[in-house]
Coordinates of C-alpha atoms in Angstrom, one line a residue:
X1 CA 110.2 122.3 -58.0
X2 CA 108.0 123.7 -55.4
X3 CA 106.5 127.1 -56.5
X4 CA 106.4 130.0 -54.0
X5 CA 103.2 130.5 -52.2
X6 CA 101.9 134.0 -51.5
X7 CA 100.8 134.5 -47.5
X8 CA 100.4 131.1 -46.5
X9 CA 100.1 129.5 -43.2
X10 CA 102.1 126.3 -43.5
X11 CA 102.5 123.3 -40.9
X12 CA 105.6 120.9 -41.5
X13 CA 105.4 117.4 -39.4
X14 CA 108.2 115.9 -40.3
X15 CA 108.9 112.0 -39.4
X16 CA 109.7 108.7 -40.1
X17 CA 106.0 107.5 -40.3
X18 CA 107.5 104.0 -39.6
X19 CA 104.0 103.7 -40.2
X20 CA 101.8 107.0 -40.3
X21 CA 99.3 106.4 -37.7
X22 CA 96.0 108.3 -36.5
X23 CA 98.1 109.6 -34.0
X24 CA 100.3 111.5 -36.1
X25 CA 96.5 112.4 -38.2
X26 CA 95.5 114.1 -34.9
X27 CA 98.3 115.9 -34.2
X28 CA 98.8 117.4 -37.5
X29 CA 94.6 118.5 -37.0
X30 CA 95.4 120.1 -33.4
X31 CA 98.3 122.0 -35.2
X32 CA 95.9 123.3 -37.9
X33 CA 93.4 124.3 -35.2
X34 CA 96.2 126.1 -32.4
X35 CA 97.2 127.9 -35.1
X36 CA 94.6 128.4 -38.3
X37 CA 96.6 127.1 -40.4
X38 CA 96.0 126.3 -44.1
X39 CA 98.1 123.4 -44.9
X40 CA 100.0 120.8 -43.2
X41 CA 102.6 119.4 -45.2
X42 CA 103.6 116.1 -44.3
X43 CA 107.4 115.0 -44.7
X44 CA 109.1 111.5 -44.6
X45 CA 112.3 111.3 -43.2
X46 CA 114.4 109.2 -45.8
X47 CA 117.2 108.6 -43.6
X48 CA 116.4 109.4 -39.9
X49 CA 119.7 111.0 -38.2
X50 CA 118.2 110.6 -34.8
X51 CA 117.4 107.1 -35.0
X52 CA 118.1 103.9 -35.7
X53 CA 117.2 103.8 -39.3
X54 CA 113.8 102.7 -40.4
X55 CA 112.3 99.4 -40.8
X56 CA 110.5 99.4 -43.8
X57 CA 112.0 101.5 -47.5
X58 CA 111.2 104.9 -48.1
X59 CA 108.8 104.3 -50.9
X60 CA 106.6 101.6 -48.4
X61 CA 106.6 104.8 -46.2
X62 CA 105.8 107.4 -49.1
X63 CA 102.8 105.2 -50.1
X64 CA 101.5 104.8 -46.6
X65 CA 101.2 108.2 -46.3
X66 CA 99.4 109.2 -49.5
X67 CA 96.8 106.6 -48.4
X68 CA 96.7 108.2 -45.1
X69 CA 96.6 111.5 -46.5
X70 CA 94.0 111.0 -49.4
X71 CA 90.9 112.0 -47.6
X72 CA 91.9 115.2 -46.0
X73 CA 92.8 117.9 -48.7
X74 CA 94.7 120.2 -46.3
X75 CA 97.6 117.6 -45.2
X76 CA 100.2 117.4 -48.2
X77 CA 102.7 114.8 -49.1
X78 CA 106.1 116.5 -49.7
X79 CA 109.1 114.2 -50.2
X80 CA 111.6 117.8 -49.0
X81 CA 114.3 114.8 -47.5
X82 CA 113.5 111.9 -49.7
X83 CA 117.6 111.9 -50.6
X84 CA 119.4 108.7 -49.4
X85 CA 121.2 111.0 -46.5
X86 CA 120.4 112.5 -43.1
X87 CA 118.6 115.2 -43.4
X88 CA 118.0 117.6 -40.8
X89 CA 115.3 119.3 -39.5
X90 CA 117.0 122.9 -39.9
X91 CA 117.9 122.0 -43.5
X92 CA 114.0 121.5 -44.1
X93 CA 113.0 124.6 -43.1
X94 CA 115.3 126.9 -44.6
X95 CA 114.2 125.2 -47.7
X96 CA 110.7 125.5 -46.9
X97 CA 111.2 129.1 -45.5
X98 CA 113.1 129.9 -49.0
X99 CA 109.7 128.8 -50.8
X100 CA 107.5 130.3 -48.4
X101 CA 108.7 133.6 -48.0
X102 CA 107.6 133.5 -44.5
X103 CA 108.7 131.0 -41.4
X104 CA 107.2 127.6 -41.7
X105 CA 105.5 126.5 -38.4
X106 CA 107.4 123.5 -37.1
X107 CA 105.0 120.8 -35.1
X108 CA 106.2 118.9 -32.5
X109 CA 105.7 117.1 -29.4
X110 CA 106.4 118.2 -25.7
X111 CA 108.8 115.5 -25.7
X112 CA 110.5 116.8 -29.0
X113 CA 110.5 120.3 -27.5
X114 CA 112.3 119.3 -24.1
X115 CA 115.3 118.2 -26.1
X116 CA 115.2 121.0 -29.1
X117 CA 118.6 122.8 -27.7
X118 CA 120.2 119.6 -28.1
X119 CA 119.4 119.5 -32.1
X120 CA 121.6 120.0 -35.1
X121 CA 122.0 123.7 -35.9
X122 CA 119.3 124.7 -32.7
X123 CA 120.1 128.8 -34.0
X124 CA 118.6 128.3 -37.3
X125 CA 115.6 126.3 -36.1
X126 CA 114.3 129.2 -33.3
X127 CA 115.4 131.6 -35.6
X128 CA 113.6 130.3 -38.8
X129 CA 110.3 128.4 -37.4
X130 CA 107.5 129.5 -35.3
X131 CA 107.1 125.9 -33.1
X132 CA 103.3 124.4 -32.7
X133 CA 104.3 122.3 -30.1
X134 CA 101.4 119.3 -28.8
X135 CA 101.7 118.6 -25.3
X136 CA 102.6 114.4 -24.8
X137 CA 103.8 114.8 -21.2
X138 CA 103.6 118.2 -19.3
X139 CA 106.3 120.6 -20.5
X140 CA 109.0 121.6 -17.8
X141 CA 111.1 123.9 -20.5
X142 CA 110.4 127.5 -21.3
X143 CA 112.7 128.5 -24.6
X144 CA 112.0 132.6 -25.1
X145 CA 114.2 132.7 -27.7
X146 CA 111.8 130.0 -29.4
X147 CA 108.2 131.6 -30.9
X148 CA 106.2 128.9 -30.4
X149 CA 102.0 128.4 -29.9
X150 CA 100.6 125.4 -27.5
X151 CA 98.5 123.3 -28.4
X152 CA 95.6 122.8 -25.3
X153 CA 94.3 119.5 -26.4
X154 CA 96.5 116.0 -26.2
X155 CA 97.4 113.8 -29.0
X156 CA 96.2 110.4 -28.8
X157 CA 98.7 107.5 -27.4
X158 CA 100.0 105.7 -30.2
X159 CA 103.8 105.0 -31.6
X160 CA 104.9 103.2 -34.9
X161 CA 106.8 101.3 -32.1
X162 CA 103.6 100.0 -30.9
X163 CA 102.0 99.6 -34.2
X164 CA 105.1 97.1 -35.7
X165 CA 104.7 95.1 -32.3
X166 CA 100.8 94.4 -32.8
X167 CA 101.9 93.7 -36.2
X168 CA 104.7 91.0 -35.4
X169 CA 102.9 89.8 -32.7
X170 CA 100.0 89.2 -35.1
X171 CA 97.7 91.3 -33.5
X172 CA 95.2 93.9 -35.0
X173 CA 96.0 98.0 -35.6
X174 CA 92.1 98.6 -36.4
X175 CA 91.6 102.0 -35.5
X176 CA 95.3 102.9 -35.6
X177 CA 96.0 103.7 -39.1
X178 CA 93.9 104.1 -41.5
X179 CA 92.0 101.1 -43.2
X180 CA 94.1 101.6 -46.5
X181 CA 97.6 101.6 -44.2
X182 CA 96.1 98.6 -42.6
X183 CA 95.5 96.8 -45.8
X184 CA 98.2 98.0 -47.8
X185 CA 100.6 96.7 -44.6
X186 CA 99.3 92.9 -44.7
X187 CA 99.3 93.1 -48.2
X188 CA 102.9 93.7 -48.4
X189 CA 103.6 91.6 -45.4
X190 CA 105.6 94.9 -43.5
X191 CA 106.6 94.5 -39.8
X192 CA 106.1 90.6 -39.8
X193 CA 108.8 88.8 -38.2

């Protein structure tokens, strides 16, 4: 169980992390900057409701990430949707919002934000999350009923997508995940063909 925190200034970046990339590093880093945060906690989808489902188990994905997140203190593992069902972003942060006290701030990309009315439960997201939202393609949607903080700076171009393709195709992700997600990939022979 998850002990309440007293005044804290908490960034959830949920995902699939199909795998956790430098990308997804650098967003959660332009989060903590955009809006001084203290924390960012990092949550793995275990079942994604949006998507097709993932391509690797949840526990290949869990262990990616604590490599990825070993050498920065500030970005937290917390397995919030690790049951075997969708879970949905609004579920996650009334939980989180519960342990808090206080509304978590919800990061996103500009792509993520253009299509927010269309998620599960949209009245409980605006109305329980303040939105850090990183710009991936120029935004075209104001949402005033939203609170939400820009970030000025854009993430670098890199997808899981792109990541299991180099990886299939046999080509290198140097400098796309970390060197322990590298290794710990080729080791466990995840996203060959």
């Amino acid at each position: 169980m998850i002990k309440p925190l007293k005044s804290s200034r908490t960034g959830l970046l949920a995902g699939v992390f199909d795998p956790v990339h430098i990308g997804h590093l650098f967003m959660a880093h332009l989060a903590m900057e955009a809006a001084n945060l203290d924390r960012v906690w990092f949550v793995p989808t275990h079942i994604p409701p949006h998507k097709d489902s993932a391509k690797v188990p949840y526990f290949h994905r869990v262990n990616m990430l604590e490599m990825a997140l070993k050498e920065e203190p500030k970005f937290v593992l917390m397995e919030l949707e690790r049951e075997a069902r969708p879970t949905y972003s609004y579920e996650t942060i009334l939980s989180v919002k519960h342990v808090l006290g206080e509304k978590p701030y919800f990061i996103l990309g500009s792509d993520e934000w253009e299509e927010l009315h269309n998620w599960r439960r949209y009245d409980l997201l605006v109305k329980n999350a303040i939105f850090i939202v990183v710009p991936r393609k120029p935004i075209t949607v104001a949402r005033p009923e939203a609170e939400a903080i820009f970030t000025d700076m854009t993430p670098i171009n890199v997808s899981s997508t792109y990541i299991r393709q180099r990886v299939a195709k046999g080509k290198p992700i140097t400098y796309l995940v970390p060197k322990t997600v590298e290794t710990y990939i080729h080791e466990n022979h995840l996203y060959y063909p």
